[in-house]
Each structure stands twice: as C-alpha cells, then as structure tokens.
Amino acid sequence: MHVPDGVLPLWLQILMLIVSGAFLIFSLIMINKKLDERVVPYIGVLAAVIFAAQFVNFPVPPYSSGHLIGATLLAMMVGPWVGIIIIALVLFIQALYGDGGLLMYGLNLFNMGVFSCLFAWTLGVLIFKTARKKLSEKSALLLSAAITSYIVTVAAAFVLGLELMTEPAFGFTALVAITSIHSIIAIGEAILTVVILEYFVRAKPTLIALLKGSKTRDAADVPIKPLSIDSVQEG
Amino acid sequence: MMRREDIVKFVVPTIVIIVVILSIVILGGLASSNPDGFEWAFFEFANVSEPESGFEGMWAFLGEGPMVELFTGVIGVLLVFVLGLILFKATARKE
C-alpha cells in the first residue's frame, strides 16, 4: 500500500502532509501527557517488529503479494497515538529505503497510520467489549484483532482508491482492483496480527492496552466522548 | 527507566528473534517477489504506466540480492528500534 512519488497530484500530497503532520503533533502531545517512560523500550521493540513484518512480502495468489501494515496490532497493543508515531517512524525509514515516495509520506502515513490506527482502535474496542461478554479476555482480544485487522486493511485500501481517483487516469476500475486485492491481503494481515499479538499476550501481556492491568492503558485513552442524548441536552 | 531484568528477558530476545526470522525468510527465499497489492492493482490490472522514481533508496548503491536485503533489513530493524527509543524517551511522561 506504499504509494510511490509521481502518481498523484501535488496538491493532494501537500494536503495530506499537512493533515498527517497535524495528527503527528497531536499524537506527540497525547504521548507526552500519558505514556509512561518505563514502557518505552517495549515500544521500541514493537516498532522493530512492525518494520520487520513490513519488510517481507507474503504471496497472494495468483500474481500479487502483500505485507503486514500493523495498524490494528499497534492500536490494540499501545493505543492509536503511540501507533501513529510508530507507523510514522517505520514509514520514514521505508521512504529512505525507497519504499513509498518521500513526497507521498503524508498520504501513506494517513492511510496506514492515522486512519488505520484510529479506525482500528474504535472498531477493536467495540468488538473486544462485545466478545468479552462471551469469551475470556485473551480470546476476545485475539478474535477482535482478527476481525478488526481484516476490516481496517480493506477500508484503508478503499480510502487509497478514493484518493487515487483525484487523478483522472485512475478510474473506478482501479478503486475496485485495489480494494479487491486487499480483501485477500487482509486475510494475511489478520493471521499475522493474531500470531504476533499471541506472542505478546504470552510474553508481555501488561503491554497490551486492551487488557486489564496494562502499563500502556493510559496512553491509549482517546479524549473523544461519544455523543449521547445527555450531552446533547447539556449543550 | 525499565528494569535491567526486563531488558534481558524480553527486549534482547525479541530483537534476536526478529533478526533470526528475517534471516530465515530472506535467505530461505520465503518472501514473495510478486508485485505488492498496490503495484499489481495499478501497474498491471488497471494498466497504468509506472512513474519513473528519482530516488531509488539510500541503499541503491549496494545493488540487489539476498545478502544486501538481509543487511539492509537488519540495519532497518535496529535503526527503527534505536530511533523509537530516542523519540519515545524524549516525549514520554517522566515519573
């Protein structure tokens, strides 16, 4: 899903750099308020895991390939704000490696980081809380990770397809193609997410924001109150 | 800062596991060289011509091959780990 330079109009590249830049600054503010310094080395490890997992492609029959994005894994483990920063770091190194354009950095960060992490957190929490009523906490976590990572990957590809339609050369066919191929890649994303999450559940469950007693739970808090009838009446 | 015991028990083994898995996958030829989802969808399925990129990456001068891929992959893993430590250490809440 790494878009190279020269594919999309300059105005969109600049717009996405500004949007992603604003989210990066907000994420850093949130981290500064909430992330405990003691979990920093674990988060460094997690960033290394994401880079390695994005470095190698798995085959997608018959002619394509895919790799882990990792947004759902990060959102569920350390929350969306830390997740956005980790994806930003990984994409920056990848851009220096020639994978994904330097000017496209903002757009790639928006699709794989900002949109994916925030959507994954919202959807993941919803599914996790629902599944927890019937299953154990760890089973609910793995189930919600599998479902969320599949949906988020397809949704991110759809968003990319919409962005690409700003270029007249790319039509509806391209949108369908990129969404369709990612509906297969998303199966790999779901499997890898569950496998890596399972490792962390066994090795360091206190790192996982969604689980009770997590050291990263504070950092995962999203300061957005759901709109309720009470809040409307108060307004 | 975290305890030395945690670093020895978790951080170092995980980094070693990452490097070992990466080595097995790359040197064993297990990674797919097919075009990724984006490339396939656009440059092949939708028949869009691939743009010429001006920047081939900071390791382009090393050429191609499994050993180069492994070297750059391991450097990348360590680079992301160290940069992550520096960045999050600088921005995290101090106790």
Short mmCIF file of C-alpha atoms in Angstrom, two decimals:
data_model
loop_
_atom_site.label_atom_id
_atom_site.label_comp_id
_atom_site.label_asym_id
_atom_site.label_seq_id
_atom_site.Cartn_x
_atom_site.Cartn_y
_atom_site.Cartn_z
CA MET A 1 0.00 0.00 0.00
CA HIS A 2 3.10 2.25 -0.21
CA VAL A 3 2.36 4.81 -2.93
CA PRO A 4 5.45 5.99 -4.82
CA ASP A 5 6.12 9.59 -5.89
CA GLY A 6 4.75 10.81 -9.20
CA VAL A 7 1.41 9.02 -9.03
CA LEU A 8 -0.87 11.69 -7.57
CA PRO A 9 -1.32 15.47 -7.94
CA LEU A 10 0.94 17.75 -5.90
CA TRP A 11 -1.96 19.50 -4.11
CA LEU A 12 -3.10 16.19 -2.62
CA GLN A 13 0.43 15.36 -1.48
CA ILE A 14 0.74 18.73 0.27
CA LEU A 15 -2.75 18.47 1.79
CA MET A 16 -2.02 15.00 3.18
CA LEU A 17 1.34 16.15 4.55
CA ILE A 18 -0.46 18.92 6.46
CA VAL A 19 -3.24 16.62 7.73
CA SER A 20 -0.85 13.86 8.79
CA GLY A 21 1.53 16.43 10.29
CA ALA A 22 -1.29 17.80 12.46
CA PHE A 23 -2.16 14.29 13.69
CA LEU A 24 1.53 13.61 14.39
CA ILE A 25 1.79 16.71 16.58
CA PHE A 26 -1.45 15.81 18.39
CA SER A 27 -0.19 12.23 18.92
CA LEU A 28 3.06 13.54 20.42
CA ILE A 29 1.08 15.78 22.79
CA MET A 30 -1.02 12.80 23.89
CA ILE A 31 2.08 10.68 24.43
CA ASN A 32 3.73 13.42 26.42
CA LYS A 33 0.71 13.52 28.74
CA LYS A 34 0.04 9.82 29.11
CA LEU A 35 2.86 7.46 28.05
CA ASP A 36 4.83 6.06 30.96
CA GLU A 37 8.59 6.28 30.37
CA ARG A 38 9.09 2.75 31.73
CA VAL A 39 7.36 1.10 28.74
CA VAL A 40 9.47 2.93 26.14
CA PRO A 41 11.89 0.02 25.43
CA TYR A 42 8.93 -2.30 24.78
CA ILE A 43 7.53 0.21 22.32
CA GLY A 44 10.93 0.36 20.59
CA VAL A 45 10.74 -3.43 20.21
CA LEU A 46 7.23 -3.17 18.81
CA ALA A 47 8.40 -0.63 16.23
CA ALA A 48 11.17 -3.05 15.19
CA VAL A 49 8.61 -5.87 14.86
CA ILE A 50 6.43 -3.73 12.58
CA PHE A 51 9.40 -2.74 10.40
CA ALA A 52 10.50 -6.37 10.02
CA ALA A 53 6.95 -7.55 9.29
CA GLN A 54 6.52 -4.88 6.61
CA PHE A 55 9.92 -5.71 5.12
CA VAL A 56 8.94 -9.14 3.77
CA ASN A 57 6.01 -9.86 1.48
CA PHE A 58 3.84 -12.97 1.59
CA PRO A 59 2.42 -14.34 -1.68
CA VAL A 60 -1.15 -13.53 -2.68
CA PRO A 61 -2.34 -15.95 -5.37
CA PRO A 62 -2.05 -15.86 -8.28
CA TYR A 63 0.25 -12.91 -9.13
CA SER A 64 0.46 -10.47 -6.25
CA SER A 65 1.89 -10.16 -2.74
CA GLY A 66 1.19 -8.32 0.47
CA HIS A 67 2.72 -7.43 3.79
CA LEU A 68 1.55 -6.59 7.28
CA ILE A 69 0.50 -2.99 7.91
CA GLY A 70 0.36 -3.46 11.65
CA ALA A 71 -2.02 -0.61 12.48
CA THR A 72 -4.54 -2.87 14.24
CA LEU A 73 -1.79 -4.67 16.14
CA LEU A 74 -0.38 -1.34 17.34
CA ALA A 75 -3.75 0.25 18.13
CA MET A 76 -4.80 -2.71 20.27
CA MET A 77 -1.44 -3.02 22.00
CA VAL A 78 -0.42 0.56 22.68
CA GLY A 79 -3.38 2.66 21.54
CA PRO A 80 -3.82 4.83 18.45
CA TRP A 81 -1.50 7.71 19.40
CA VAL A 82 1.61 5.61 20.00
CA GLY A 83 0.56 3.51 17.00
CA ILE A 84 0.51 6.54 14.71
CA ILE A 85 4.01 7.58 15.83
CA ILE A 86 5.40 4.06 15.33
CA ILE A 87 3.90 3.82 11.82
CA ALA A 88 5.30 7.33 11.10
CA LEU A 89 8.76 6.17 12.16
CA VAL A 90 8.59 2.94 10.15
CA LEU A 91 7.29 4.72 7.03
CA PHE A 92 10.03 7.35 7.32
CA ILE A 93 12.76 4.71 7.29
CA GLN A 94 10.99 2.87 4.45
CA ALA A 95 10.79 6.09 2.43
CA LEU A 96 14.57 6.47 2.87
CA TYR A 97 14.85 2.86 1.66
CA GLY A 98 12.90 3.81 -1.49
CA ASP A 99 9.68 2.04 -0.45
CA GLY A 100 6.95 4.68 -0.72
CA GLY A 101 7.65 8.16 -2.02
CA LEU A 102 9.17 10.91 0.09
CA LEU A 103 6.56 13.41 -1.13
CA MET A 104 3.89 10.75 -0.62
CA TYR A 105 4.90 10.35 3.02
CA GLY A 106 1.87 12.30 4.29
CA LEU A 107 -0.59 10.28 2.23
CA ASN A 108 0.98 6.94 3.13
CA LEU A 109 1.04 7.93 6.80
CA PHE A 110 -2.59 8.97 6.69
CA ASN A 111 -3.75 5.68 5.12
CA MET A 112 -1.60 3.23 7.08
CA GLY A 113 -1.17 5.25 10.28
CA VAL A 114 -3.72 7.92 11.11
CA PHE A 115 -6.84 6.45 9.52
CA SER A 116 -5.93 2.82 10.18
CA CYS A 117 -4.89 3.26 13.83
CA LEU A 118 -7.88 5.40 14.82
CA PHE A 119 -10.36 3.18 12.96
CA ALA A 120 -8.71 0.03 14.37
CA TRP A 121 -8.89 1.38 17.92
CA THR A 122 -12.56 2.37 17.62
CA LEU A 123 -13.66 -0.86 15.96
CA GLY A 124 -11.32 -3.06 18.00
CA VAL A 125 -12.58 -1.75 21.34
CA LEU A 126 -16.19 -2.20 20.22
CA ILE A 127 -15.67 -5.82 19.11
CA PHE A 128 -13.48 -6.62 22.13
CA LYS A 129 -16.06 -5.35 24.61
CA THR A 130 -18.81 -7.29 22.85
CA ALA A 131 -16.78 -10.51 22.59
CA ARG A 132 -15.62 -10.28 26.22
CA LYS A 133 -19.17 -10.96 27.39
CA LYS A 134 -18.99 -14.48 25.90
CA LEU A 135 -15.27 -15.26 25.83
CA SER A 136 -12.22 -14.94 28.06
CA GLU A 137 -10.37 -11.60 27.86
CA LYS A 138 -7.48 -13.05 25.82
CA SER A 139 -9.74 -14.93 23.40
CA ALA A 140 -11.85 -11.80 22.93
CA LEU A 141 -8.67 -9.82 22.23
CA LEU A 142 -7.46 -12.23 19.55
CA LEU A 143 -10.90 -12.51 17.94
CA SER A 144 -11.37 -8.75 17.83
CA ALA A 145 -7.82 -8.34 16.45
CA ALA A 146 -8.54 -10.78 13.61
CA ILE A 147 -11.85 -9.18 12.61
CA THR A 148 -10.62 -5.61 13.05
CA SER A 149 -7.37 -6.08 11.13
CA TYR A 150 -9.27 -7.59 8.19
CA ILE A 151 -11.82 -4.74 8.04
CA VAL A 152 -9.24 -1.98 8.61
CA THR A 153 -6.95 -3.26 5.82
CA VAL A 154 -9.81 -3.36 3.29
CA ALA A 155 -11.06 0.07 4.46
CA ALA A 156 -7.57 1.61 4.15
CA ALA A 157 -7.28 0.23 0.61
CA PHE A 158 -10.69 1.71 -0.20
CA VAL A 159 -9.58 5.12 1.13
CA LEU A 160 -6.43 4.87 -1.01
CA GLY A 161 -8.62 4.02 -4.00
CA LEU A 162 -10.69 7.15 -3.39
CA GLU A 163 -7.53 9.29 -3.11
CA LEU A 164 -6.23 7.86 -6.35
CA MET A 165 -9.45 8.87 -8.12
CA THR A 166 -8.29 12.50 -7.81
CA GLU A 167 -6.03 11.63 -10.74
CA PRO A 168 -8.17 11.38 -13.89
CA ALA A 169 -6.09 8.45 -15.20
CA PHE A 170 -7.33 6.27 -12.34
CA GLY A 171 -10.95 5.39 -12.61
CA PHE A 172 -13.45 3.24 -10.80
CA THR A 173 -11.70 0.12 -12.11
CA ALA A 174 -8.60 0.98 -10.11
CA LEU A 175 -10.65 1.54 -6.95
CA VAL A 176 -12.30 -1.87 -7.36
CA ALA A 177 -8.96 -3.51 -8.15
CA ILE A 178 -7.09 -2.16 -5.14
CA THR A 179 -9.96 -2.88 -2.75
CA SER A 180 -10.44 -6.40 -4.14
CA ILE A 181 -6.78 -7.37 -3.94
CA HIS A 182 -6.59 -6.05 -0.37
CA SER A 183 -9.61 -8.13 0.61
CA ILE A 184 -7.28 -11.11 0.02
CA ILE A 185 -4.18 -9.45 1.52
CA ALA A 186 -6.28 -8.66 4.61
CA ILE A 187 -6.51 -12.38 5.40
CA GLY A 188 -2.70 -12.42 5.73
CA GLU A 189 -2.87 -9.23 7.81
CA ALA A 190 -5.39 -10.87 10.16
CA ILE A 191 -3.30 -14.04 10.54
CA LEU A 192 -0.05 -12.13 11.17
CA THR A 193 -1.76 -9.76 13.60
CA VAL A 194 -3.12 -12.66 15.66
CA VAL A 195 0.21 -14.55 15.60
CA ILE A 196 2.25 -11.52 16.74
CA LEU A 197 -0.39 -10.49 19.30
CA GLU A 198 -0.42 -14.05 20.65
CA TYR A 199 3.36 -13.77 21.18
CA PHE A 200 2.96 -10.55 23.15
CA VAL A 201 0.00 -11.97 25.11
CA ARG A 202 2.27 -14.81 26.26
CA ALA A 203 5.50 -12.79 26.63
CA LYS A 204 4.28 -9.42 27.97
CA PRO A 205 0.52 -9.12 28.47
CA THR A 206 0.96 -5.98 30.59
CA LEU A 207 1.97 -4.15 27.41
CA ILE A 208 -1.43 -4.67 25.77
CA ALA A 209 -3.64 -1.64 26.24
CA LEU A 210 -6.91 -3.51 25.97
CA LEU A 211 -6.10 -5.96 28.77
CA LYS A 212 -6.64 -5.31 32.46
CA GLY A 213 -3.58 -4.15 34.38
CA SER A 214 -1.84 -2.88 31.24
CA LYS A 215 1.02 -0.41 31.61
CA THR A 216 0.05 1.27 28.33
CA ARG A 217 -3.65 1.70 29.08
CA ASP A 218 -3.31 5.40 29.96
CA ALA A 219 -1.56 6.16 26.68
CA ALA A 220 -4.37 4.52 24.74
CA ASP A 221 -7.11 6.82 26.03
CA VAL A 222 -8.88 8.66 23.25
CA PRO A 223 -10.22 12.01 24.52
CA ILE A 224 -13.36 11.87 22.46
CA LYS A 225 -16.62 11.48 24.35
CA PRO A 226 -19.27 9.54 22.44
CA LEU A 227 -22.23 11.71 21.57
CA SER A 228 -25.12 10.80 23.86
CA ILE A 229 -28.60 12.16 24.44
CA ASP A 230 -27.37 13.59 27.77
CA SER A 231 -24.52 15.52 26.16
CA VAL A 232 -26.87 16.93 23.52
CA GLN A 233 -29.32 18.03 26.21
CA GLU A 234 -26.49 19.61 28.23
CA GLY A 235 -25.40 21.55 25.11
CA MET B 1 13.57 3.55 33.27
CA MET B 2 12.72 -0.12 32.91
CA ARG B 3 14.49 -2.80 34.89
CA ARG B 4 17.63 -4.46 33.51
CA GLU B 5 15.95 -7.84 34.12
CA ASP B 6 13.12 -6.90 31.70
CA ILE B 7 15.62 -5.86 29.05
CA VAL B 8 17.49 -9.17 29.33
CA LYS B 9 14.31 -11.28 29.50
CA PHE B 10 12.19 -9.54 26.87
CA VAL B 11 13.79 -6.78 24.78
CA VAL B 12 17.02 -8.52 23.72
CA PRO B 13 15.42 -11.95 22.99
CA THR B 14 12.66 -10.34 20.91
CA ILE B 15 15.15 -8.36 18.82
CA VAL B 16 17.19 -11.56 18.30
CA ILE B 17 14.03 -13.49 17.30
CA ILE B 18 13.13 -10.76 14.78
CA VAL B 19 16.61 -10.88 13.20
CA VAL B 20 16.61 -14.71 13.08
CA ILE B 21 13.14 -14.88 11.47
CA LEU B 22 14.12 -12.14 8.99
CA SER B 23 17.30 -14.06 8.09
CA ILE B 24 15.43 -17.34 7.58
CA VAL B 25 12.74 -15.71 5.43
CA ILE B 26 15.17 -13.73 3.24
CA LEU B 27 17.98 -16.28 2.86
CA GLY B 28 15.46 -19.13 2.52
CA GLY B 29 13.75 -17.29 -0.33
CA LEU B 30 10.43 -17.45 1.50
CA ALA B 31 9.45 -13.83 0.82
CA SER B 32 7.34 -13.26 -2.28
CA SER B 33 8.86 -11.20 -5.09
CA ASN B 34 5.48 -10.70 -6.81
CA PRO B 35 4.30 -7.07 -7.12
CA ASP B 36 2.50 -5.92 -3.98
CA GLY B 37 -1.22 -5.15 -3.88
CA PHE B 38 -0.83 -1.52 -4.95
CA GLU B 39 1.61 -2.26 -7.79
CA TRP B 40 -0.50 -5.15 -9.07
CA ALA B 41 -3.79 -3.24 -8.94
CA PHE B 42 -2.47 -0.22 -10.80
CA PHE B 43 0.51 -1.03 -12.91
CA GLU B 44 -0.77 -4.42 -14.07
CA PHE B 45 -4.53 -4.78 -13.62
CA ALA B 46 -5.55 -1.18 -14.39
CA ASN B 47 -2.70 -0.92 -16.93
CA VAL B 48 -1.34 2.36 -15.57
CA SER B 49 2.25 3.15 -16.54
CA GLU B 50 4.62 3.10 -13.57
CA PRO B 51 6.23 6.53 -12.95
CA GLU B 52 9.99 6.91 -13.03
CA SER B 53 11.21 7.48 -9.50
CA GLY B 54 14.05 9.91 -8.92
CA PHE B 55 15.06 8.33 -5.63
CA GLU B 56 15.81 4.62 -5.54
CA GLY B 57 16.57 4.49 -1.84
CA MET B 58 19.63 5.08 0.32
CA TRP B 59 20.92 1.54 -0.21
CA ALA B 60 20.57 1.52 -4.01
CA PHE B 61 24.36 1.74 -4.42
CA LEU B 62 24.71 -1.72 -2.82
CA GLY B 63 22.83 -3.40 -5.66
CA GLU B 64 20.40 -6.28 -5.18
CA GLY B 65 20.47 -9.77 -3.76
CA PRO B 66 19.51 -11.70 -0.63
CA MET B 67 22.60 -10.66 1.35
CA VAL B 68 22.01 -6.97 0.59
CA GLU B 69 18.35 -7.39 1.53
CA LEU B 70 19.28 -9.10 4.78
CA PHE B 71 21.89 -6.44 5.61
CA THR B 72 19.53 -3.54 4.93
CA GLY B 73 16.68 -5.32 6.73
CA VAL B 74 18.69 -5.89 9.91
CA ILE B 75 20.05 -2.32 9.80
CA GLY B 76 16.45 -1.08 9.41
CA VAL B 77 15.22 -3.14 12.36
CA LEU B 78 17.98 -1.80 14.61
CA LEU B 79 17.54 1.76 13.28
CA VAL B 80 13.79 1.75 13.97
CA PHE B 81 14.38 0.28 17.44
CA VAL B 82 17.00 2.89 18.38
CA LEU B 83 15.10 5.83 16.85
CA GLY B 84 11.94 4.62 18.60
CA LEU B 85 13.76 4.53 21.93
CA ILE B 86 15.15 8.04 21.45
CA LEU B 87 11.86 9.52 20.22
CA PHE B 88 9.60 7.95 22.85
CA LYS B 89 12.10 8.54 25.65
CA ALA B 90 12.16 12.23 24.74
CA THR B 91 8.38 12.54 24.56
CA ALA B 92 7.11 10.15 27.24
CA ARG B 93 5.78 11.31 30.62
CA LYS B 94 8.56 11.44 33.20
CA GLU B 95 7.90 9.83 36.60
#
